[in-house]
XYZ file of C-alpha atoms in Angstrom:
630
model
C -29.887 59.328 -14.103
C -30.263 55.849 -14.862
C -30.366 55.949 -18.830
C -27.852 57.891 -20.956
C -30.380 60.705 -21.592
C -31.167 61.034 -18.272
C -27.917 61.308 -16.892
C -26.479 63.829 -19.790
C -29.638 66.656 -19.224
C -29.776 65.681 -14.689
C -27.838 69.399 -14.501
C -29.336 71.495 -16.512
C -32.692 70.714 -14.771
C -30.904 70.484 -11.493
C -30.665 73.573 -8.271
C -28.118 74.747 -10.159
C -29.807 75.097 -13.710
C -28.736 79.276 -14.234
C -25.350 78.171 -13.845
C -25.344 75.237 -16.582
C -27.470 76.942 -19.216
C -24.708 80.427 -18.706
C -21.988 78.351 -19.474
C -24.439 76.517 -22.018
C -25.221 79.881 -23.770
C -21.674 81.440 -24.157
C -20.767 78.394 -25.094
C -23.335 78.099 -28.023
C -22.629 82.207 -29.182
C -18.701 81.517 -28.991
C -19.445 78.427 -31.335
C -21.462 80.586 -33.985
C -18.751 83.189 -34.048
C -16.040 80.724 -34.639
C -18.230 79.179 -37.692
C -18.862 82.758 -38.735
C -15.065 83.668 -38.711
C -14.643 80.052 -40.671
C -16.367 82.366 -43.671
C -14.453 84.876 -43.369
C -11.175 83.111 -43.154
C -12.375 81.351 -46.646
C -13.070 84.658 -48.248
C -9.214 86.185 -46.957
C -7.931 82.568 -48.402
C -9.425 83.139 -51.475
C -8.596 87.443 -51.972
C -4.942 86.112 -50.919
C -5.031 83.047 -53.762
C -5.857 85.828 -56.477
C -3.301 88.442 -55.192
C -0.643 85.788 -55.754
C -2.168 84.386 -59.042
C -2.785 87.952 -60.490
C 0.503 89.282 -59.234
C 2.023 89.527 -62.700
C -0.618 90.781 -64.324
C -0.534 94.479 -65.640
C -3.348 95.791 -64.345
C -1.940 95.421 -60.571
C -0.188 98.026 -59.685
C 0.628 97.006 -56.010
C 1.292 93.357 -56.378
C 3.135 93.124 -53.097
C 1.298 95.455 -50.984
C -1.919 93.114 -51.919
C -0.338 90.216 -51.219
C 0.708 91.233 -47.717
C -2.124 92.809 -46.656
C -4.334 89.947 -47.665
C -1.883 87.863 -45.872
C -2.025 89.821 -42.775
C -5.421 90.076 -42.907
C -5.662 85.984 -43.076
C -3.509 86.010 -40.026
C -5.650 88.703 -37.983
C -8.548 86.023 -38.779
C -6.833 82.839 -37.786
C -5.430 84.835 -34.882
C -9.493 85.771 -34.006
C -10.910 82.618 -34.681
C -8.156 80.284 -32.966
C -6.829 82.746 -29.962
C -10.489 84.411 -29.869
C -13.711 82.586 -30.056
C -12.469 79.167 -30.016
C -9.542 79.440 -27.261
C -12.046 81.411 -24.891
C -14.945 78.916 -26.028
C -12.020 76.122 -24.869
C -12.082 77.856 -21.316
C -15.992 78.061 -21.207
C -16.312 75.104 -21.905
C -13.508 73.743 -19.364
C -14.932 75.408 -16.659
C -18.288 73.667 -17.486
C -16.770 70.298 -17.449
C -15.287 71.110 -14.207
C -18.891 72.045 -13.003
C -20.972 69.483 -14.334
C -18.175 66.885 -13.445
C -18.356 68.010 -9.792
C -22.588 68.413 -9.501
C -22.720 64.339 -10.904
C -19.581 63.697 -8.370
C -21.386 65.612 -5.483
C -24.694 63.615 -6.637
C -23.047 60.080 -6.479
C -21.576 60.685 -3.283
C -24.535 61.724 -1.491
C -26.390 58.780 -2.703
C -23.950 56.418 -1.798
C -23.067 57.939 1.526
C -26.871 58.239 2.905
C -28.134 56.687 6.008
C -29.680 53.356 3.994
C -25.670 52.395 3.548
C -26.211 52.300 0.169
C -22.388 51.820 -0.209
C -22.358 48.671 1.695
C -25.383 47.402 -0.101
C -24.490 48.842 -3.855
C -21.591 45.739 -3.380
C -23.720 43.114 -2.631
C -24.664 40.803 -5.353
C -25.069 37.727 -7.258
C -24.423 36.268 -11.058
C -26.762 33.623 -10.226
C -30.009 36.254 -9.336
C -29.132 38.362 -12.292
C -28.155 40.803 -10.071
C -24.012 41.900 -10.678
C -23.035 44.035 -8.092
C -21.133 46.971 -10.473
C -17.057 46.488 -10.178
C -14.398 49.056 -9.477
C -17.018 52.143 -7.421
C -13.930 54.099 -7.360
C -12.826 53.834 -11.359
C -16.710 54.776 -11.876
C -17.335 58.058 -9.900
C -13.572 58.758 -10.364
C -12.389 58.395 -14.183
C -16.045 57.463 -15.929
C -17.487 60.777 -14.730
C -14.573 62.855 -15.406
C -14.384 61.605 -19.125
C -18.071 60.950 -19.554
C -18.904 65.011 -19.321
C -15.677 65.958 -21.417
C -16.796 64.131 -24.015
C -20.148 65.132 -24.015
C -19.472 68.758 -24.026
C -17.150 68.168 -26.881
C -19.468 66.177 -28.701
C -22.464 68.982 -28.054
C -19.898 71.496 -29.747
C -19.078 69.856 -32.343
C -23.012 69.338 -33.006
C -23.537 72.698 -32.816
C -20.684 73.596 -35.219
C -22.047 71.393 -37.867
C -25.155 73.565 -37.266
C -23.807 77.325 -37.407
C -21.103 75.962 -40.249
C -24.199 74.741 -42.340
C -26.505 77.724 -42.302
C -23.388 80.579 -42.568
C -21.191 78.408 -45.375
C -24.075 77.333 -46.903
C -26.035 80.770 -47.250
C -22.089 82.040 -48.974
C -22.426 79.290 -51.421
C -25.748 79.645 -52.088
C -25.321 83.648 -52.663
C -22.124 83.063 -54.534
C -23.173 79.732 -56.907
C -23.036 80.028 -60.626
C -24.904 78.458 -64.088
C -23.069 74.977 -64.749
C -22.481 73.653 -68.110
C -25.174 70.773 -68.501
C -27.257 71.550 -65.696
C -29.023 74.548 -66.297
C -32.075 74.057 -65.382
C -30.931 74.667 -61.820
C -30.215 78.352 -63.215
C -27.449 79.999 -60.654
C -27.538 77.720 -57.966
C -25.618 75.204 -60.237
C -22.689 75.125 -58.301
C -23.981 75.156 -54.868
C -26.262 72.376 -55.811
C -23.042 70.244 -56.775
C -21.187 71.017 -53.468
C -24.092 70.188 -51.142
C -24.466 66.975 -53.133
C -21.131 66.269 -52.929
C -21.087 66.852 -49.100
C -24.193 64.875 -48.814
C -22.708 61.837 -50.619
C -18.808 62.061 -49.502
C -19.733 62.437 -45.868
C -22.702 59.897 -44.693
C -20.376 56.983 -46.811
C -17.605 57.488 -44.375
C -19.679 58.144 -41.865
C -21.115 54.575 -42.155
C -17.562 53.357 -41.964
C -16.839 55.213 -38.651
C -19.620 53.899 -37.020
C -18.908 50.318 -37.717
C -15.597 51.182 -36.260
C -16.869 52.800 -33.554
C -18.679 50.157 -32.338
C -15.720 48.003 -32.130
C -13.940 50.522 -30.277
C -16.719 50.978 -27.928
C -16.400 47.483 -27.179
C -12.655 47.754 -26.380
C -12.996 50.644 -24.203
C -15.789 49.213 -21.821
C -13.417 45.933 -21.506
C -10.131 48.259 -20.882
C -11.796 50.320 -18.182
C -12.873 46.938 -16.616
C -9.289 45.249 -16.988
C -7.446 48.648 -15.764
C -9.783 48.830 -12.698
C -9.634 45.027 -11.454
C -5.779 46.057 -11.834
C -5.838 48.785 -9.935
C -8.076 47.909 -7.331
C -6.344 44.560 -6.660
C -2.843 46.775 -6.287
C -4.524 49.007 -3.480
C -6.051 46.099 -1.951
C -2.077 44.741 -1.747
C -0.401 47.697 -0.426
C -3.563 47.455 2.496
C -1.720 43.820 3.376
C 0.923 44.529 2.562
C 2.791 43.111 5.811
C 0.747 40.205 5.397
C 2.488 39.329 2.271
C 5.852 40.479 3.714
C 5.209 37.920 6.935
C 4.140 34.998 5.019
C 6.817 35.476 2.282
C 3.580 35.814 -0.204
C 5.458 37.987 -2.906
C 5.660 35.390 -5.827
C 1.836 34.394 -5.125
C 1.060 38.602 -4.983
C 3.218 38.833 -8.500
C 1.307 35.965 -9.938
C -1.574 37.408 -9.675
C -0.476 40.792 -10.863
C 0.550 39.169 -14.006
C -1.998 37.229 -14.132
C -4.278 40.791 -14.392
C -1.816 42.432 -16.455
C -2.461 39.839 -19.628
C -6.119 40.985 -19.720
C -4.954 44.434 -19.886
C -1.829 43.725 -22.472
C -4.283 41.493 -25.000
C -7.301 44.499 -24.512
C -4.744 47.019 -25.132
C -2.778 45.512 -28.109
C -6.339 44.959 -30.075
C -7.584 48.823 -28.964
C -3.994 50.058 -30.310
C -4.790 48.304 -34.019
C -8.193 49.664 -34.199
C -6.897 53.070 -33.002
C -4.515 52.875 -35.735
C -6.705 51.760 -38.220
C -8.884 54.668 -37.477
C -6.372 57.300 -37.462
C -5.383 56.180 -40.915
C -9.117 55.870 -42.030
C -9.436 59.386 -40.672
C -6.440 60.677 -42.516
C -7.459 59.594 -46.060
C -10.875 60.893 -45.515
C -9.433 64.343 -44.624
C -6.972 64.322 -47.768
C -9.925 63.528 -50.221
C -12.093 65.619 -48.257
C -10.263 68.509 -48.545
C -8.090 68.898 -51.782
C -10.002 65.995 -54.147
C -14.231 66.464 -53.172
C -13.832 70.104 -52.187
C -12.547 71.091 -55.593
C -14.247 68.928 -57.677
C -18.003 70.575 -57.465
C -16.745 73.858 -58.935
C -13.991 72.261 -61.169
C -16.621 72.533 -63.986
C -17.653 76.129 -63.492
C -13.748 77.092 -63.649
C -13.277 75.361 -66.921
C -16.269 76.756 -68.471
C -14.943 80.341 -67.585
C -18.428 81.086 -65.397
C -16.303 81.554 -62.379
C -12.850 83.354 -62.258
C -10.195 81.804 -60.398
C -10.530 83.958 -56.868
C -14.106 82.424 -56.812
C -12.909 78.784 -57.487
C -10.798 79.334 -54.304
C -13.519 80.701 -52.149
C -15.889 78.160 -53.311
C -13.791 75.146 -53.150
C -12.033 76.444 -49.541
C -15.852 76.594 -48.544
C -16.938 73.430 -49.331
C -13.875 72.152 -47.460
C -15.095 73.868 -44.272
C -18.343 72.527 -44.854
C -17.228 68.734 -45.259
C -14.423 69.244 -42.276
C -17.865 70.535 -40.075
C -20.179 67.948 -41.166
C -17.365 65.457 -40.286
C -17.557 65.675 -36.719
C -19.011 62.366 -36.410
C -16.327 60.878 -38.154
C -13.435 62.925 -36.273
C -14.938 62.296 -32.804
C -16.304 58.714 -33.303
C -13.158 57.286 -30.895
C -14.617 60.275 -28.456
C -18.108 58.682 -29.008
C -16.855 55.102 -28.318
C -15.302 56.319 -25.057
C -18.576 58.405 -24.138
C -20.586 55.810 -24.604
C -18.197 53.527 -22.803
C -17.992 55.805 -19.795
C -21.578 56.574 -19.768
C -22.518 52.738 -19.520
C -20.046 52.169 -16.965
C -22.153 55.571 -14.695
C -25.171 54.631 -15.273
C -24.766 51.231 -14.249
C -23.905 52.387 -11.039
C -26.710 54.817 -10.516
C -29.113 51.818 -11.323
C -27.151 49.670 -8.903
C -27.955 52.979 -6.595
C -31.746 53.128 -7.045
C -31.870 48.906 -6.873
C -30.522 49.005 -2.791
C -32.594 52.128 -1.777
C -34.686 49.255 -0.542
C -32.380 46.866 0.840
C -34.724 44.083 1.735
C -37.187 44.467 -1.249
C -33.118 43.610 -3.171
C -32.080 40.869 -1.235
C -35.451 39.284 -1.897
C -34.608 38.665 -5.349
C -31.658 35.851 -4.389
C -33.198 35.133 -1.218
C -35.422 35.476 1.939
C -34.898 38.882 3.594
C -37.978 39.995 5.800
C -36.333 41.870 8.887
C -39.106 44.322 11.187
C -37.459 47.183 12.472
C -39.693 49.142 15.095
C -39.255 50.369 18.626
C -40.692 50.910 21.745
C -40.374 52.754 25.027
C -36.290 53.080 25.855
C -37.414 51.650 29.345
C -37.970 48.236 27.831
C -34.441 48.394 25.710
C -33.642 46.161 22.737
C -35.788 43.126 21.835
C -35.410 41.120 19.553
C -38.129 38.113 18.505
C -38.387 35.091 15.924
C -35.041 35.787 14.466
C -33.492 33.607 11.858
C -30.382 34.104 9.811
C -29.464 32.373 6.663
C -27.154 32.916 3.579
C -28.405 33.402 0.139
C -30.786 31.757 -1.770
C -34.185 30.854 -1.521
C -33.970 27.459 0.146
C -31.124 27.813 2.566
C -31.501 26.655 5.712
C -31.104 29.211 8.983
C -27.795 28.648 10.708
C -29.079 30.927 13.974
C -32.278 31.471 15.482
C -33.289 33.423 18.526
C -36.791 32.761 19.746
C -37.074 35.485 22.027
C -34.062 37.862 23.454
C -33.995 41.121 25.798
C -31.247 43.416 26.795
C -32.447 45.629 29.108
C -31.329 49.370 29.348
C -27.987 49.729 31.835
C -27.616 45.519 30.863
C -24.077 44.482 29.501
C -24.265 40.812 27.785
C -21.543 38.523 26.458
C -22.176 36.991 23.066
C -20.319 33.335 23.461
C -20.028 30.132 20.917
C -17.463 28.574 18.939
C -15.772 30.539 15.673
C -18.253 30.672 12.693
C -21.316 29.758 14.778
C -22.594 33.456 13.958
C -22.136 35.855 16.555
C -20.965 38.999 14.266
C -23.764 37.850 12.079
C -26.064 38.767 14.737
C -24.703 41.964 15.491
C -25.067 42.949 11.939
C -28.452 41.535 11.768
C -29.422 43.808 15.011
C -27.720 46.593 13.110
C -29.485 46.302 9.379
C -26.079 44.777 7.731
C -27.149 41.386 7.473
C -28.920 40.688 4.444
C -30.844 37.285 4.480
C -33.316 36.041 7.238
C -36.121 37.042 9.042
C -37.307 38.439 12.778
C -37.984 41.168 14.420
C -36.090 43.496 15.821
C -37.735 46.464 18.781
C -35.049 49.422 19.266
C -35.898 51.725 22.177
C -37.242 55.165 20.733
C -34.648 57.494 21.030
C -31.313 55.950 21.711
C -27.792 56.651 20.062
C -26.305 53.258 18.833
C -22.756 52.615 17.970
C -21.244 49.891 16.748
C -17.092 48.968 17.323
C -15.440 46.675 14.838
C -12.390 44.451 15.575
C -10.775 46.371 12.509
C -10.321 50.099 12.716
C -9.802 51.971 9.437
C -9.470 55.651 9.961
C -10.139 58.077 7.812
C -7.483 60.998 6.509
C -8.965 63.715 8.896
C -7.426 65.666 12.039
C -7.488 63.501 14.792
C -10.120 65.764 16.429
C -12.794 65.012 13.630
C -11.757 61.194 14.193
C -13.043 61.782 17.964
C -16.201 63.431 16.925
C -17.352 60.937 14.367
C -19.804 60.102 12.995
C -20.786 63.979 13.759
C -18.894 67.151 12.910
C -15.763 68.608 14.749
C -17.905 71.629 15.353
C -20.519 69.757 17.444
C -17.543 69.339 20.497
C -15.560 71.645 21.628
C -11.636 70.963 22.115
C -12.067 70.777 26.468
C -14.369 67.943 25.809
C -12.579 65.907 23.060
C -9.249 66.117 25.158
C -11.200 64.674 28.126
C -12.823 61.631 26.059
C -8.924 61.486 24.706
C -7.192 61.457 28.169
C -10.202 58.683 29.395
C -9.220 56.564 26.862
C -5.797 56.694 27.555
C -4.505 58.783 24.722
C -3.443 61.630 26.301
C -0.368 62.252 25.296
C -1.833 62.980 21.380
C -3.701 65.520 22.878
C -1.484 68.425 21.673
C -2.302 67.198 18.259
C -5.446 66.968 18.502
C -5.910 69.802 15.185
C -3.695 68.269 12.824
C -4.338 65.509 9.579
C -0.775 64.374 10.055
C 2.011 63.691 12.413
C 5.683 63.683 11.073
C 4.106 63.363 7.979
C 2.211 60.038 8.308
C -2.073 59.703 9.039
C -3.726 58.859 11.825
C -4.419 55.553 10.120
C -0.180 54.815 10.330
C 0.633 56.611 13.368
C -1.364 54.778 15.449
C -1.046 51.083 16.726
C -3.706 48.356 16.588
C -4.161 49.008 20.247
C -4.421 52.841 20.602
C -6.638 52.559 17.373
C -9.041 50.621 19.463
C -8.658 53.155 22.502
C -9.565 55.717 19.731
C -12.580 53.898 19.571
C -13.005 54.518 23.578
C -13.002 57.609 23.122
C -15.332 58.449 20.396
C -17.871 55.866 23.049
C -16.635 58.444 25.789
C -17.963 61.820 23.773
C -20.854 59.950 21.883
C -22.614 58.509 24.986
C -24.757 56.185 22.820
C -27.106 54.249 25.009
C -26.799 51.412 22.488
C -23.315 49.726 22.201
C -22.349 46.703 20.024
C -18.264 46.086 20.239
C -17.306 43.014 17.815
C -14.193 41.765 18.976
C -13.888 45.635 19.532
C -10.326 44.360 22.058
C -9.152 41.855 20.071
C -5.980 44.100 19.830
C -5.221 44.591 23.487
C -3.636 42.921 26.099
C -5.329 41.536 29.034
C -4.506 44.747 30.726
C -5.612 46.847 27.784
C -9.111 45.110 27.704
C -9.826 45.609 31.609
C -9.348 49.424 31.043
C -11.078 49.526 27.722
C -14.163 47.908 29.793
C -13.610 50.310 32.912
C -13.433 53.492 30.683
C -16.627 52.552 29.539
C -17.975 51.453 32.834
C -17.223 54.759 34.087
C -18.309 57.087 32.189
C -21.520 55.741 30.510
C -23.056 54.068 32.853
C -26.962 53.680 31.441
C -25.458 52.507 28.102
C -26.468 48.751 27.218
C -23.870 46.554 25.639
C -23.390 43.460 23.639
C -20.066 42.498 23.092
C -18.804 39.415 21.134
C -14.989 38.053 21.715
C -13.295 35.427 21.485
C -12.396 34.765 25.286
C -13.713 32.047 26.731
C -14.488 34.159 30.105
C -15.424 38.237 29.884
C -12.876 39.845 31.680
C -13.473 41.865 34.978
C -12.409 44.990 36.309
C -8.998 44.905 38.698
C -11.380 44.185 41.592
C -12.889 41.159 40.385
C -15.817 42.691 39.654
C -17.818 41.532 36.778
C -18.415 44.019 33.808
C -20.755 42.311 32.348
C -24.358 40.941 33.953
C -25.909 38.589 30.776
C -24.263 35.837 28.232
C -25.979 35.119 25.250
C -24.672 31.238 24.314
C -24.825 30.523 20.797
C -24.568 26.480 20.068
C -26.623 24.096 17.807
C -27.440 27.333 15.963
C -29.654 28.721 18.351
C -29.027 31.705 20.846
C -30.169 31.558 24.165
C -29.906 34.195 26.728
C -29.269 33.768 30.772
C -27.456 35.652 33.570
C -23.738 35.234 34.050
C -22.253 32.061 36.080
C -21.847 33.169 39.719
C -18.829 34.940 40.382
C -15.511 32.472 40.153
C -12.942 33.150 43.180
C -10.606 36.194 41.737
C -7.130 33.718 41.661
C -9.280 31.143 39.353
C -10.303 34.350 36.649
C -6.781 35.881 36.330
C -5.673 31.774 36.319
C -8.264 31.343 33.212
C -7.428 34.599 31.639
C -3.472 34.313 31.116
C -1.736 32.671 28.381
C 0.168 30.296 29.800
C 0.573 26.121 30.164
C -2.843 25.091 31.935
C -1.025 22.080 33.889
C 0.850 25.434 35.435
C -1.716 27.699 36.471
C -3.471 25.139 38.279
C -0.313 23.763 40.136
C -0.202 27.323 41.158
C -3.529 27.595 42.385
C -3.579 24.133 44.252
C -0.407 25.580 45.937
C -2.381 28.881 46.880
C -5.221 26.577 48.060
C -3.246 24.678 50.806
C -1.401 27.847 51.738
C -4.689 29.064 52.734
């Protein structure tokens, strides 16, 4: 799917191929009926012009009774055609656009969503390595899609029309066409010779004159989409900090730059609303000549010549009209074109971002050095990691962390230390595949679960059971168990709500604090049991309390799992014995990370001292005091 051809024939050679070439099929019969009834509805227009020109002429006897039934009989056909072929071929053809539109959605989805975190990757790139990371994901899969296979399937009628219209119209004409005056040596095909030629003239000149047009609206579209989604996406990205603004009284910055994106929009949309105009007027004319000037000019000359009657002239001239109003469906549907080809570039610009990332490091090569060894070994020996350097993009950046040689042994919880910036996260990520440029190796023991706990928790609009249970299913626990990991973690009293999406009509996401988000995350480490566990500032919105029982759940009831934690105390907390959680520090400074076991244990007065927030000339006062008491 990463060229336009490619993308528009993916589902008809896809698993579900029976079901695209059904819809396909009726689709295609529906579209020669409704041409076929477009010759019949000529021939009714015609019998009703000469019941109302002959309807003083002697020789009718029944003037009005000819009149209405040809009348009613034009209306039975309209009624056929309209309410008939073409409204069911509308539905058909709707429910195939629904289809397709939900196969391509279905596709993107499960390419972005796989296990090589193509998402994350797909957003990762750089002007200056010719690689453009493709903007506004969301607008693509979302509103591209959903108008790219519309207009295709409205286009692919339209070419079919043109197709049935031609061979049933133009096998009347042909059977119907008269001697003209001055050109017989085409014998009786005269007429129909004139009204092909003056399709074949009338139509490919304006046709020339749409596409030029076309082009410029093509132009316009792409540019809208891209103005309307920067627009959009920086509004949901504001309503997501929404108390940021509020707290640093950011609104005139936040409108600023609303207005700011709003101009791009105004200026595309004022120039799309002229050519839009411009067209529709274009389109107009052509329709009015079309219609009452070319169609009745090719068998003007018959008429006059008396080798056609005047019910004849009719037919003939209402068929050439059909015939030009078929062939026009370039013209008609150019803006349609524009937008298709505008929505198509806009999808398959994302699929080829897609297939670029399916091999992360062979990607980030191209702006940089990225040559990371995943392997593993026996779980006994844990995680190992060797000759690891991390850098930022571009070739000839210089590493800004390096790890000769670091083991965290299974059961082994380590503290990741060093001054903001100095790379800790990084590191995690690295460990985790979600660091793009460097080098090392990294050894995984075979086998073992990892997770990996963020400072920020974004939760997903699912019961708060299926939040438990990710990443898996809510089918894989069963209630008993997801209450217990719940209740462990201290958020027993949501257990009673453990089935719903919503409480008092908010998400998950809004009901709960910063806090019980991160004792969320508890839990899901309580039901996982991963024997790998990376927590980035995974407490950073606890208390001092909070983060001793955070650490204790853990403690207690996954006790093999190995951890590596990074936050931004200066001293890992310890449980409410003054026992130490965790056995390792990793020390990052000078940009390289060196690994040792913890300090020896610090008297329990001088840890609670060091962990609370208050004046330091006061907390050791305090403890001098307790000191000479002793």
């Amino acid at each position: 799917m990463r060229s336009f051809w490619g993308l528009m024939k993916a589902y008809w050679f896809s698993e579900r191929w029976k079901e695209a070439w059904t819809l396909t099929i009726v689709i295609a019969l529906l579209t020669a009926l409704s041409s076929k009834a477009g010759v019949w509805f000529a021939l009714a227009l015609g019998e009703l012009g000469n019941s109302i020109a002959f309807f003083h002429d002697a020789a009718n006897t029944s003037p009005l009774q000819a009149i209405l039934t040809n009348a009613g009989i034009l209306v039975l056909l309209v009624v056929l055609k309209d309410a008939g072929f073409t409204g069911v071929r509308g539905l058909v053809s709707a429910t195939l656009h629904r289809k397709w539109r939900g196969w391509l959605n279905s596709q993107f989805n499960k390419a972005l969503l796989d296990g090589n975190h193509t998402h994350f990757h797909a957003q990762h790139g750089s002007a200056a390595g010719g690689i453009v990371a493709p903007d506004n994901i969301d607008q693509r899969i979302q509103e591209s899609i959903k108008d790219m296979t519309g207009g295709a399937i409205g286009l692919a009628m339209g070419v079919l029309g043109v197709a049935t219209s031609l061979y049933f119209i133009g096998e009347n004409l042909i059977g119907s066409s008269v001697e003209v005056k001055g050109l017989e040596f085409l014998g009786g095909y005269g007429s129909a010779v004139l009204a092909f030629l003056a399709v074949a003239i009338y139509v490919p000149l304006n046709t020339w004159i749409a596409v030029k047009l076309g082009r410029l609206l093509e132009r316009l579209n792409i540019r809208m989409q891209q103005a309307e989604g920067s627009y959009r996406s920086e509004l949901t990205t504001f309503l997501r900090r929404s108390f940021h603004v509020a707290a640093s009284h950011g609104e005139d910055v936040q409108k600023s730059m609303h207005d700011k994106l709003y101009v791009d929009i105004d200026k595309t949309w004022g120039k799309l609303n002229v050519v839009n105009n411009s067209y529709t007027s274009f389109e107009l004319i052509y329709n009015f000549l079309g219609a009452r000037i070319v169609a009745y000019g090719p068998g003007l000359v018959s008429f006059i010549h008396n080798r056609l009657d005047y019910k004849g002239y009719i037919t003939g001239s209402e068929m050439v009209a059909q015939l030009i109003s078929q062939c026009s469906w370039f013209i008609h549907v150019m803006p349609a074109i524009a937008t298709l080809r505008a929505n198509s570039q806009r999808v398959t610009e994302l699929a080829n971002a897609i297939e670029n990332v399916q091999h992360p490091q062979a990607f980030y090569s191209q702006t940089g050095q990225s040559d990371f060894h995943y392997a593993s070994q026996n779980p006994v020996f844990g995680l190992t990691i060797q000759k690891l350097e991390l850098a930022h993009q571009g070739e000839d950046a210089t590493p800004f962390l390096s790890a000769a040689n670091l083991r965290f042994r299974r059961g082994e919880w380590t503290f990741l230390k060093g001054e903001s910036g100095c790379g800790k996260t990084s590191l995690i990520k690295a460990i985790n595949g979600l660091w793009p440029y460097g080098r090392g190796t990294i050894v995984f023991p075979d086998g073992v679960k990892s997770f990996y706990a963020a400072q920020e928790v974004k939760l997903q609009q699912v019961s708060l059971k299926q939040l438990v249970c990710l990443p898996g299913s809510e089918h894989d626990h069963g209630d008993a168990q997801v209450a217990s990991a719940l209740h462990k973690a201290g958020l027993g009293d949501f257990i009673e709500h453990m089935a719903n999406e919503s409480r008092e009509g908010k998400s998950w996401d809004q009901v709960l604090s910063g806090g019980q988000k991160q004792k969320l995350v508890v839990a899901r480490i309580i039901l996982q049991q991963p024997g790998l566990l990376f927590l980035d500032e995974a407490t950073g919105a606890l208390d001092p309390e909070g983060k001793i029982a955070f650490h204790q759940a853990i403690k207690d009831n996954c006790p093999d799992v190995t951890v590596i934690s990074v936050m931004h105390e200066a001293v890992a907390p310890r449980s409410a014995a003054g026992t130490e959680f965790y056995h390792s520090i990793v020390l990052i400074a000078d940009g390289v990370a060196t690994k040792k076991p913890m300090a020896p244990t610090l008297p329990v007065e001088l840890t609670t001292i060091l962990t609370q927030p208050r004046p330091v000339e006061d907390k050791w006062l305090r403890f001098s005091r307790r000191l000479k008491q002793k």
